[in-house]
Coordinates of C-alpha atoms in Angstrom, one line a residue:
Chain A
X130 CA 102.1 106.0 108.2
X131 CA 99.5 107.3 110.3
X132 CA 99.5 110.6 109.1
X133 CA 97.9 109.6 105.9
X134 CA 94.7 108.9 107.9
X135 CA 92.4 112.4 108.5
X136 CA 91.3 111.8 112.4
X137 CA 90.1 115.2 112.9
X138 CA 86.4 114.4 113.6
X139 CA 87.1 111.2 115.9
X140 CA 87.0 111.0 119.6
X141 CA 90.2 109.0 121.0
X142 CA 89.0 105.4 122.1
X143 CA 91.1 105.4 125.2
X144 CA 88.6 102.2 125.9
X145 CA 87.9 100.1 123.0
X146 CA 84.3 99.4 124.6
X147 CA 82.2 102.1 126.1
X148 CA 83.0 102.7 129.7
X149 CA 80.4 104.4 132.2
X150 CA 81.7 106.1 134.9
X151 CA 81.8 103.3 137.8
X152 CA 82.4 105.0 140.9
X153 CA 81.5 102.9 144.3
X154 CA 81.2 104.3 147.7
X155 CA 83.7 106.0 149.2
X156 CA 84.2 103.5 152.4
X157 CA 86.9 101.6 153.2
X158 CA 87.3 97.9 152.4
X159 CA 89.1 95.0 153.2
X160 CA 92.4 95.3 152.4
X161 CA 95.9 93.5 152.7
X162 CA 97.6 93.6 156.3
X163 CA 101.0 95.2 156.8
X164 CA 102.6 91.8 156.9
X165 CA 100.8 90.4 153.8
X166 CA 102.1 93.8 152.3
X167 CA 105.7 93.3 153.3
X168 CA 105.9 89.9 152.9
X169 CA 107.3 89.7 149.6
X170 CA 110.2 92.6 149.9
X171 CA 113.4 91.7 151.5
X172 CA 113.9 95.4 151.8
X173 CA 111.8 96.3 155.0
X174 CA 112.1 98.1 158.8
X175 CA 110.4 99.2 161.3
X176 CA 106.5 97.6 159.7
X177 CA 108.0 100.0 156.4
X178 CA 109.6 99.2 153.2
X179 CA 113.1 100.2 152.9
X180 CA 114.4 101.7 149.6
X181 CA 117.4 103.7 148.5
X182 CA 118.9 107.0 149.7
X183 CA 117.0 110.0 148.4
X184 CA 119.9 112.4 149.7
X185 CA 123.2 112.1 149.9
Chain B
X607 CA 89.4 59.0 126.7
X608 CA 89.7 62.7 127.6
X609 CA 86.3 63.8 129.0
X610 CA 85.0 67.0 128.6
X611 CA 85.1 69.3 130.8
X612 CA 81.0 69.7 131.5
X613 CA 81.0 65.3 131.4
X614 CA 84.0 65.1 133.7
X615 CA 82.5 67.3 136.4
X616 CA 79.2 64.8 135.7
X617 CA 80.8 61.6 136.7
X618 CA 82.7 63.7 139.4
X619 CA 79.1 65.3 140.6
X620 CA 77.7 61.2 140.9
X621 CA 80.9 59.4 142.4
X622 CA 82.2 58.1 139.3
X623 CA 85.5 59.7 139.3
X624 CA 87.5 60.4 142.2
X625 CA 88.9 64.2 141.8
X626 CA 92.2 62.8 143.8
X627 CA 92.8 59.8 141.5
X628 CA 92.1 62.1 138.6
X629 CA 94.2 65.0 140.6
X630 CA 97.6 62.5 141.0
X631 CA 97.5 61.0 137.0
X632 CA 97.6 64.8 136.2
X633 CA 100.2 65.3 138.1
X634 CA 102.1 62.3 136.9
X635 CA 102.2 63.7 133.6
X636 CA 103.0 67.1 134.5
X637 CA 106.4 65.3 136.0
X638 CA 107.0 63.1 133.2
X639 CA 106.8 65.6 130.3
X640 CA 107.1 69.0 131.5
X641 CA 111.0 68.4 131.7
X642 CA 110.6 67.7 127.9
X643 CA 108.1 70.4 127.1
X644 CA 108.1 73.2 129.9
X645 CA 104.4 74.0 129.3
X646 CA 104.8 74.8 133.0
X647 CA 107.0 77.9 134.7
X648 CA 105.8 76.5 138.3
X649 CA 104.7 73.4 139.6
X650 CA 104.3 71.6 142.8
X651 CA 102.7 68.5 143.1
X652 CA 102.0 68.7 146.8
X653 CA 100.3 72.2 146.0
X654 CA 97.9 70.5 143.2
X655 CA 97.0 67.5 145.5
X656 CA 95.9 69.3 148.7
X657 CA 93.7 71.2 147.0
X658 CA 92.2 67.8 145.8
X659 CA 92.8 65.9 149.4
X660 CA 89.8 69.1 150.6
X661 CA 87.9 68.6 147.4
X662 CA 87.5 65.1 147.7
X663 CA 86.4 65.4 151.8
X664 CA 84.0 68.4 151.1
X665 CA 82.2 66.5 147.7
X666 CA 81.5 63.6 149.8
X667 CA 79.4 66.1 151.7
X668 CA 77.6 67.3 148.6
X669 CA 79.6 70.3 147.2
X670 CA 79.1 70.9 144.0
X671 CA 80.5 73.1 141.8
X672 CA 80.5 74.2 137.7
X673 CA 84.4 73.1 137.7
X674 CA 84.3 70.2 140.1
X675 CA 87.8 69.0 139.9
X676 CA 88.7 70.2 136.9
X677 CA 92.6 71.1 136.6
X678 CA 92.9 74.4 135.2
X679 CA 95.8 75.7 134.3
X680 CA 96.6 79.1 135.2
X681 CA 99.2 81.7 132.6
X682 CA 102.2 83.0 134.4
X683 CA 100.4 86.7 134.4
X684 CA 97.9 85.9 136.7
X685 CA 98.0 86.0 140.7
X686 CA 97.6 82.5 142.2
X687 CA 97.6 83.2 146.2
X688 CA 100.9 81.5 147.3
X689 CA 102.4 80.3 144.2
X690 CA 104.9 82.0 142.3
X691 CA 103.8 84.2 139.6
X692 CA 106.7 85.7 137.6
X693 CA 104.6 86.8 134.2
X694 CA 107.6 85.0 132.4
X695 CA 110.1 87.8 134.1
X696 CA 112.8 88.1 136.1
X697 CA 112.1 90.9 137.2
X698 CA 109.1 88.9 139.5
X699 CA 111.4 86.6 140.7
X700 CA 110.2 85.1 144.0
X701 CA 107.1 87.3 144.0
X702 CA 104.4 84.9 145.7
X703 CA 101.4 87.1 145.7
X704 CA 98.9 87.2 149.1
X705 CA 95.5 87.9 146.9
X706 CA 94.1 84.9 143.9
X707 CA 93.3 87.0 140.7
X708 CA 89.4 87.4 140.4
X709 CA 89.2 85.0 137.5
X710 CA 91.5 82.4 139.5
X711 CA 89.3 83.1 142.8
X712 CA 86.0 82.4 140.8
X713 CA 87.4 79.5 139.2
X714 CA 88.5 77.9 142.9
X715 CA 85.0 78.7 144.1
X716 CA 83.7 76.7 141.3
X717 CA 85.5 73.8 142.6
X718 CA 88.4 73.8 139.9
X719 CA 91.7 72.3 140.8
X720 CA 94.5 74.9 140.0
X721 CA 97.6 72.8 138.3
X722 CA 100.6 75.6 138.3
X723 CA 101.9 78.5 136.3
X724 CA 101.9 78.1 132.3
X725 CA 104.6 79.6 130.4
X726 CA 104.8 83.0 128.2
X727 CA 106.5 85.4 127.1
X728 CA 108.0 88.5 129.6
X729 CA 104.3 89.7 130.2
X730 CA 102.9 89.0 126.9
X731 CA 105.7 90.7 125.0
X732 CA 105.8 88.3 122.0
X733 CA 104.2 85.9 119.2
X734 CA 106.0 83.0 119.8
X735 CA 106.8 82.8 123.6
X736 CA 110.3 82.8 123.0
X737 CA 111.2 86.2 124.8
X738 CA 111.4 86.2 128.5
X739 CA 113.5 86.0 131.5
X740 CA 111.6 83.7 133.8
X741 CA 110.8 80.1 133.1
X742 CA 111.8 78.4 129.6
X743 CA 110.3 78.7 126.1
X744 CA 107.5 75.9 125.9
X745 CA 107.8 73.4 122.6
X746 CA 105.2 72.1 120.5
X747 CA 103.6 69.0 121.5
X748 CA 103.4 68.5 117.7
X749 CA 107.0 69.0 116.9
X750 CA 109.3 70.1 119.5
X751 CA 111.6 72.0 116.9
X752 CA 108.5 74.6 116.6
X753 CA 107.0 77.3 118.7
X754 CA 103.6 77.3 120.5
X755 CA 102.7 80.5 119.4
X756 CA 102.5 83.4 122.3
X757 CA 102.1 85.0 124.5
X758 CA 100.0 81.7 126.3
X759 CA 102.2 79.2 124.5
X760 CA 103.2 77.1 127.9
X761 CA 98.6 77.1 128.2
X762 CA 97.9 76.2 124.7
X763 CA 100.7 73.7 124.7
X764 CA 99.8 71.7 127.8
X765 CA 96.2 71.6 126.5
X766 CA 97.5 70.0 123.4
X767 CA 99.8 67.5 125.3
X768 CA 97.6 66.3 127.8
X769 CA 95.4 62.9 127.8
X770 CA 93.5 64.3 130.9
X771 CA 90.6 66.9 130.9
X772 CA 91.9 70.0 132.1
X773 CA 91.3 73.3 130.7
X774 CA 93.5 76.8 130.5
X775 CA 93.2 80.2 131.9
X776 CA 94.8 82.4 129.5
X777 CA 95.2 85.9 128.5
X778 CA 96.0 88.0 125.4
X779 CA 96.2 91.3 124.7
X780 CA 97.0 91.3 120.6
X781 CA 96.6 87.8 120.2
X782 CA 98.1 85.9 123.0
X783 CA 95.4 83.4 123.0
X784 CA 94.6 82.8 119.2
X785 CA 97.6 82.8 118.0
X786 CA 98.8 79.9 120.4
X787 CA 95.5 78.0 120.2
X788 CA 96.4 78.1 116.4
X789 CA 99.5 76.7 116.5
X790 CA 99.2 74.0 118.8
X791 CA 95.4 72.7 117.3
X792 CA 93.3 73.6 120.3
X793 CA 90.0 75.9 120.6
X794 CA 90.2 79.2 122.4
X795 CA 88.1 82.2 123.5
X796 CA 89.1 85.9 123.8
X797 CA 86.1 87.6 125.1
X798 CA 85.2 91.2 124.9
X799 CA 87.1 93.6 126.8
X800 CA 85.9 93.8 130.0
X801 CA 83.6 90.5 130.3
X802 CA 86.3 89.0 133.0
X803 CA 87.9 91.1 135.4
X804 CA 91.5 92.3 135.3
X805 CA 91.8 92.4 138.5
X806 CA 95.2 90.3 139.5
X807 CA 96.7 90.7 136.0
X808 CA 99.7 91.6 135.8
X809 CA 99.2 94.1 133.2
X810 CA 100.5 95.0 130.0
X811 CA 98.3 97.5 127.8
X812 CA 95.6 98.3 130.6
X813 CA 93.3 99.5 127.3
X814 CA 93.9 95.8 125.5
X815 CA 94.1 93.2 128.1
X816 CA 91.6 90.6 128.1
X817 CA 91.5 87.1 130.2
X818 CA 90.3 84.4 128.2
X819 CA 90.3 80.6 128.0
X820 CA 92.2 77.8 126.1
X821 CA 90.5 74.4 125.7
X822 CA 90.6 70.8 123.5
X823 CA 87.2 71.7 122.3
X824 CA 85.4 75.1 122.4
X825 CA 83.3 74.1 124.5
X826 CA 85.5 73.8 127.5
X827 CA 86.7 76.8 127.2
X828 CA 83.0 77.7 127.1
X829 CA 82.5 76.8 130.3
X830 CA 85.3 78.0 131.7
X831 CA 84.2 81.4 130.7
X832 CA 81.1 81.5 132.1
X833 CA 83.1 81.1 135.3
X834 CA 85.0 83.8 134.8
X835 CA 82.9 86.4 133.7
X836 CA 80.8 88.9 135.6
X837 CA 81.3 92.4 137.1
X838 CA 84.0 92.7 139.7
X839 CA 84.2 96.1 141.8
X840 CA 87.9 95.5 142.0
X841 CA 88.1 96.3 138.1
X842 CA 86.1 99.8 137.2
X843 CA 86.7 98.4 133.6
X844 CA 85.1 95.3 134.0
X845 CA 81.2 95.2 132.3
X846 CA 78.0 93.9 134.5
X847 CA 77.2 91.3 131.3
X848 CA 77.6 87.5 132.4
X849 CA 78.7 85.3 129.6
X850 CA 76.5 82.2 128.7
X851 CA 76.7 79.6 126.1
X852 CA 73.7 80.1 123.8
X853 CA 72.1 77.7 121.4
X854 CA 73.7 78.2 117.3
X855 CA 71.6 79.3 114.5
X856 CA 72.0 80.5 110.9
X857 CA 74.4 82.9 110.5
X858 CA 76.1 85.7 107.9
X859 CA 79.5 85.1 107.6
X860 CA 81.8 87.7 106.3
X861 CA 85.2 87.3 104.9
X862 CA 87.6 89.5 105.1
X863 CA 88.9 90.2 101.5
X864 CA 91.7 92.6 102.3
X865 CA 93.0 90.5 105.1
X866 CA 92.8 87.7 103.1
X867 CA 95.1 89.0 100.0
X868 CA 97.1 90.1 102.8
X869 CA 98.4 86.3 103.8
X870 CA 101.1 85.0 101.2
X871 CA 100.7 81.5 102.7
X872 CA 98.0 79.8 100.1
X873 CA 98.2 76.3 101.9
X874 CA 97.1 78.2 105.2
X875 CA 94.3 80.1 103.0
X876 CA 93.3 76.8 101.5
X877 CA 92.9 74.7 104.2
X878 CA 91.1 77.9 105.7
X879 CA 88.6 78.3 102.9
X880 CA 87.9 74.4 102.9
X881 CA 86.6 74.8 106.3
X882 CA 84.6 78.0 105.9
X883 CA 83.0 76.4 103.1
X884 CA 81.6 73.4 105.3
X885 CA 79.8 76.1 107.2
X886 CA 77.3 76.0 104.2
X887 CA 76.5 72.4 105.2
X888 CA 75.0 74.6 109.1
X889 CA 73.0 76.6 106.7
X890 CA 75.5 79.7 106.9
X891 CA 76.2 82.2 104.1
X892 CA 79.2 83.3 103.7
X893 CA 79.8 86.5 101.7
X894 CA 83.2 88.9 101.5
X895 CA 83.5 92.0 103.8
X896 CA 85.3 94.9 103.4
X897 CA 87.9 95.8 106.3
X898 CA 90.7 97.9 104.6
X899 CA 91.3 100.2 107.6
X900 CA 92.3 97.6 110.1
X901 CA 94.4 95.3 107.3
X902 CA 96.4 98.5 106.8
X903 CA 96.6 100.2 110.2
X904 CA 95.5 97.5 112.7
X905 CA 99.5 96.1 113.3
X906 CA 100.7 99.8 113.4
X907 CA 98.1 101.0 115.7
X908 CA 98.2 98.3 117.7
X909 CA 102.1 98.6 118.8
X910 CA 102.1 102.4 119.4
X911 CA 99.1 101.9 122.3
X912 CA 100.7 98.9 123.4
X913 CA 104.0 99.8 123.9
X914 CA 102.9 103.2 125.6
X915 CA 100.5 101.7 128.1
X916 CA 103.5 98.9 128.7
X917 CA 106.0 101.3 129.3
X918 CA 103.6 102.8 132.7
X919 CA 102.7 99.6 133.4
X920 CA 106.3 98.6 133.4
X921 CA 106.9 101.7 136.0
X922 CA 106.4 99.9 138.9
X923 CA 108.4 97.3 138.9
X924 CA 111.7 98.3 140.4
X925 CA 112.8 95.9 143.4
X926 CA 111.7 97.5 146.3
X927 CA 108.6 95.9 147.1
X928 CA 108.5 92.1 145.6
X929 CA 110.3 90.1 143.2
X930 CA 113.8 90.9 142.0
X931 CA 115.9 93.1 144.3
X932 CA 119.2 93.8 145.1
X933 CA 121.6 95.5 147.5
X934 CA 120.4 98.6 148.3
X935 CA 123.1 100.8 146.8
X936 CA 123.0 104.1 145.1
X937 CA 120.1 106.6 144.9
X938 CA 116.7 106.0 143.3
X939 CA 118.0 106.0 139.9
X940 CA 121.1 104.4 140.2
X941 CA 119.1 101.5 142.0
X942 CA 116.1 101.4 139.8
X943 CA 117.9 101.5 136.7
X944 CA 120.5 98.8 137.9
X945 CA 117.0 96.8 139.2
X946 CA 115.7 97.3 135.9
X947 CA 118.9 96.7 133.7
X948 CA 119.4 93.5 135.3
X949 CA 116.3 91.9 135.3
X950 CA 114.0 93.0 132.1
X951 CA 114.5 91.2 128.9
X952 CA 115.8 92.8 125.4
X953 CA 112.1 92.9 124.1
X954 CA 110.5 94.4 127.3
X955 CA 113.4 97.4 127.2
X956 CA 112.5 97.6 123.6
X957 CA 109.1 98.0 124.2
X958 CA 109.5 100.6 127.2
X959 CA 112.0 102.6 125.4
X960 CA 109.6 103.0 121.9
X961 CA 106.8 103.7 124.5
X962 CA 108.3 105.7 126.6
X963 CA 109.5 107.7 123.4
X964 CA 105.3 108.0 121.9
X965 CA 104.8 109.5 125.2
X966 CA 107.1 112.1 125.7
X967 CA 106.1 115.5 125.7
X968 CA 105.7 116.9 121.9
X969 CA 105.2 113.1 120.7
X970 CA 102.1 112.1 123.1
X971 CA 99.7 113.8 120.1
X972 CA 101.3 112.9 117.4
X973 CA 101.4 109.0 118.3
X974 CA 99.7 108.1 121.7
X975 CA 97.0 110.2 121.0
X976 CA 96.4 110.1 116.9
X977 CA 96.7 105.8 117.3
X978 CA 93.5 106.3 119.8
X979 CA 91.6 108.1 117.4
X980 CA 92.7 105.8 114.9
X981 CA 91.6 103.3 117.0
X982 CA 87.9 104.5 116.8
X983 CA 87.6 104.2 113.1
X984 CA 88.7 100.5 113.4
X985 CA 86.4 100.0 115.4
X986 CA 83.6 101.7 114.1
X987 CA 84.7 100.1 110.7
X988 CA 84.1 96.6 112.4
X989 CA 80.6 97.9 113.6
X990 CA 79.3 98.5 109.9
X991 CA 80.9 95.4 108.6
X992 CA 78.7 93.6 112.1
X993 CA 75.4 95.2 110.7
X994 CA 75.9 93.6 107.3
X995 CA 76.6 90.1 108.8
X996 CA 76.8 88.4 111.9
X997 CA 80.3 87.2 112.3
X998 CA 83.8 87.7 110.8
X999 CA 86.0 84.8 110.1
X1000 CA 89.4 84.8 109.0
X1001 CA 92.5 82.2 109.3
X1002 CA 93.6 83.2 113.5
X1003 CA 97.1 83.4 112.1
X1004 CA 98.9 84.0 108.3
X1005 CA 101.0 81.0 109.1
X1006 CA 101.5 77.1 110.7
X1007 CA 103.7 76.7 114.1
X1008 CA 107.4 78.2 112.8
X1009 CA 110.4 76.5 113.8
X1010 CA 112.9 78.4 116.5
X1011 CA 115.4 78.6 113.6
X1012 CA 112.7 80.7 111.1
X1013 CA 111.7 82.8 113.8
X1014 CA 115.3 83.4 114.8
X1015 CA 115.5 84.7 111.5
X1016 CA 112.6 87.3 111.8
X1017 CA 113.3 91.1 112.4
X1018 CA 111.2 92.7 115.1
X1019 CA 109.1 94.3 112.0
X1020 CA 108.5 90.9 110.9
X1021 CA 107.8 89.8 113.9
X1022 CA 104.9 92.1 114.5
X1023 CA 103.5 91.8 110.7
X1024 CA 102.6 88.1 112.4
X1025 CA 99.6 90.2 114.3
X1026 CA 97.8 90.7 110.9
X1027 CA 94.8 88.7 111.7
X1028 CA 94.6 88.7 115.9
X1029 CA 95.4 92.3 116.2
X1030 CA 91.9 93.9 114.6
X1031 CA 89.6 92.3 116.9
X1032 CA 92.1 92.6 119.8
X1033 CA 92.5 96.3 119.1
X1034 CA 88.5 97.0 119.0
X1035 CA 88.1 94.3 121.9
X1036 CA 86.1 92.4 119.7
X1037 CA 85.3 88.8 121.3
X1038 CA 87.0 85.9 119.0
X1039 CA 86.1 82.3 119.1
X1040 CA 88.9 79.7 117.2
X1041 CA 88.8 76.2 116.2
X1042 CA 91.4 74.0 114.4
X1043 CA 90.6 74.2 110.8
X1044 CA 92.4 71.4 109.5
X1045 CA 96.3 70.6 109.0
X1046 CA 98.3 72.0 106.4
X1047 CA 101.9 69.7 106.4
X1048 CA 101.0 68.1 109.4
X1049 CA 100.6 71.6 111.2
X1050 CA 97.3 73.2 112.7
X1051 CA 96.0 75.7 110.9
X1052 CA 92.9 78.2 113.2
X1053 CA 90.1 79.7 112.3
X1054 CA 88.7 82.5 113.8
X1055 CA 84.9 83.6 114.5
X1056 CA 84.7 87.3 115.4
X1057 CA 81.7 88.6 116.6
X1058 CA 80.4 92.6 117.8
X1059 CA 80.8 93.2 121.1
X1060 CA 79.0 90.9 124.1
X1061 CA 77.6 88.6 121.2
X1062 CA 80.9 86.3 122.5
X1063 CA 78.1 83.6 122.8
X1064 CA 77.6 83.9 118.9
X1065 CA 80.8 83.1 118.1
X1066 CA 81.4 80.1 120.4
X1067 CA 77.9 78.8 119.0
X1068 CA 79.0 78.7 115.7
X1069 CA 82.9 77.5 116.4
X1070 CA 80.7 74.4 118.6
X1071 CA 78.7 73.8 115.8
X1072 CA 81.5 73.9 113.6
X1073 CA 83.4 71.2 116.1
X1074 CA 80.2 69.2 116.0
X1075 CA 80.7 69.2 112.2
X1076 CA 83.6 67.1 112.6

């Protein structure tokens, strides 16, 4: 259906409002604690989330 | 009587309502009727009157606030610190986030009372809230045997039901707050993309999401946008514009003609035109508007972005680190898969499979990438149709609330050919302001005020003065 439409000339509007670059400064913030982080997985060990076996 | 919003948080402000009192008759009702209705996925009563319990103690030492003990009701997609947030899916089962969403956090800082979880479809994947796998499918308070419209049909539903003020985050990202607000008779605001942070959404189309607010009048929702809005460093996509109501004028309306042929329901279109026509009596002309590209492409467009960006989105979700898991058996695919088989909905796995297929390597260009481009000349089309008038107003959807058994009847195509009228402004980002228009069979019928992007206070002026019109 699409291809009926000639889009040659247009940019793609992977933002339908125009976005300016909105880098902030590269220092750290506040940001969760290990426990808030794990607090909602049931698959954790050792402070680390647990998941399946990558090798056999 | 139901105050409003700005006069509740008045009498609140001068002692004449206690936000506790108000807090527990809220709460009363919740109990009593969402057992008939499920507006609500969660709800805890002890949760709602604690937070009032502080309120109350820290107003009689002169807090003040825009929302001063408002309930606001928050969709199911939306982090609330502590409370269960499932966006309608299984697959977030249990998942009590550590964080508030931005808009939730500036809407507790405003001294709002946050009531629960509102019901929706499995993250916004629907038009009538009937699809997920968490929570049940909210009935309208008009006639229990139809839908509330979606994806924010459990928010637009409870602000139809309730005799209290109270007033409804919401979010939408093709429709899912018009198309509810339609079909349950209440006001609603999508703002422009980016005018409230995203931040604490659980996403579905990162390029289409917007939060928004559901109300009885428009101008509750007004207000409850002005808290919302603002820059947020936590969302790079979020604009440094602060929405404010501003004071309505004469205005060009445009009409739609294309979009307009395009609904085969005449009562809707009549009771539609009926109130457009009263807009003459603000000192409005109205005039018809040519929008041919986004009649015929919008819906199309619309669900090849969507479904792509979902299908990423979706990616993460795979119960390792919250909500649904299981027995850690098997590799990485066998447990992800089994994760994801179990828990995601038939429309979600539709939607990740059809976006997963746009993307694919050889496809990406041909779909992903040609509906972007696509999506420009929508949009641009919508920007010469804004320098001809000032708003665009069309019926929010083609049809009243259906009943279950109609839509049961729908194929997925016909489901998504209900988009017609939300999708265009959705897909350009477009803010949108609706009102009730007037009944058709008993049923609500919206209309929608579209305006260019950051004028949202132009279309809430003229949906208010509209309101004040009746």
């Amino acid at each position: 259906m699409l291809d009926k439409l000639d889009v040659s000339n247009e940019e793609p509007s992977f933002q339908p409002v125009k976005i300016r670059n909105s880098m902030r400064e590269d220092v750290a913030g506040k940001c969760l604690s290990r426990e808030e982080a794990l607090s909602n997985t049931s698959h954790k060990k050792n402070g680390y989330f647990k998941g399946p076996s990558v090798m056999q | 009587m139901i105050y409003s919003a700005r006069d509740f948080v008045e009498r609140v402000s001068c002692g004449e309502i206690s936000v506790l009192e108000h807090a527990e008759k809220i709460c009363s009702e919740i109990e009593a009727k969402n057992n008939e209705y499920f507006h609500f996925n969660c709800f805890q009563k002890d949760y709602v009157i604690s937070q009032a319990e502080l309120l109350e103690k820290e107003i009689k030492k002169g807090r003040s606030g825009k929302l001063l003990g408002v309930p606001v009701s928050v969709k199911d997609c939306l982090c609330v610190k502590g409370l269960e947030s499932r966006a309608g899916s299984r697959i977030l089962s249990g998942y009590k986030p550590v964080f508030d969403a931005t808009a939730v956090a500036r809407a507790k800082s405003e001294g709002a009372i946050i009531l629960g979880k509102t019901s929706q479809d499995e993250f916004g994947f629907g038009t009538f809230s009937i699809h997920h796998t968490a929570g049940n499918v909210p009935l309208n308070p008009l006639d229990k045997t139809r839908s509330c419209g979606g994806s924010s049909g459990g928010a637009a539903g409870f602000a139809a039901l309730t005799e209290n003020t109270h007033v409804a985050i919401a979010e939408s990202t093709g429709g899912s707050i018009a198309c509810p607000a339609s079909f349950c008779g209440v006001s609603s605001i999508t703002p422009t993309y980016g005018v409230v942070s995203r931040y604490g959404l659980m996403d579905y189309t990162c390029s289409l999401d917007k939060i928004g607010a559901i109300g009885k009048s428009i101008d509750d929702a007004s207000l409850l946008l002005e808290v919302m809005s603002g820059k947020d460093e936590r969302d790079s996509t979020s604009a440094d514009f602060n929405y404010y109501p501003a004071k309505f004028s004469k205005m060009n309306l445009g009409v739609p003609t294309e979009l307009i042929d395009s609904i085969e329901n005449s009562r809707v279109k009549k009771v539609f035109w009926e109130k457009v026509l009263k807009a003459e009596e603000l000192g409005c002309k109205i005039s018809n508007v040519s929008l041919p590209l986004n009649a015929k492409y919008g819906v199309a467009v619309y669900y090849l972005i969507a479904m792509s960006e979902a299908s990423t989105n979706l990616a993460k979700y795979c119960g390792m680190r919250y909500g649904f898991s299981k027995k850690l058996v098997g590799d990485f695919n066998e447990y992800f898969s089994s994760v994801r088989s179990d828990a995601f909905g038939e429309e979600a796995k539709r939607r990740i499979i059809i976006g997963t297929f746009a993307r694919m390597s050889g496809f990406r260009d041909a779909y992903y990438l040609k509906a972007m481009k696509v999506r420009t000349k929508l949009i641009n089309e919508f920007k010469r149709v804004f320098s001809q008038v000032d708003l665009v107003v069309s019926p929010s959807m083609p049809m009243v609330a259906p009943k279950f058994s109609e839509i049961e009847k729908l194929s997925p195509l016909e489901n998504y050919a209900a988009d017609l009228c939300t999708v265009p402004p959705n897909l350009g980002g477009f803010p949108h302001a609706t009102t009730n228009a007037g009944k058709c069979n008993g049923l609500p019928v919206g209309l929608m005020a579209i305006a260019n992007h950051f004028e949202d206070a132009k279309a809430v002026s003229f949906v208010s003065a509209l309101e004040g019109l009746m």
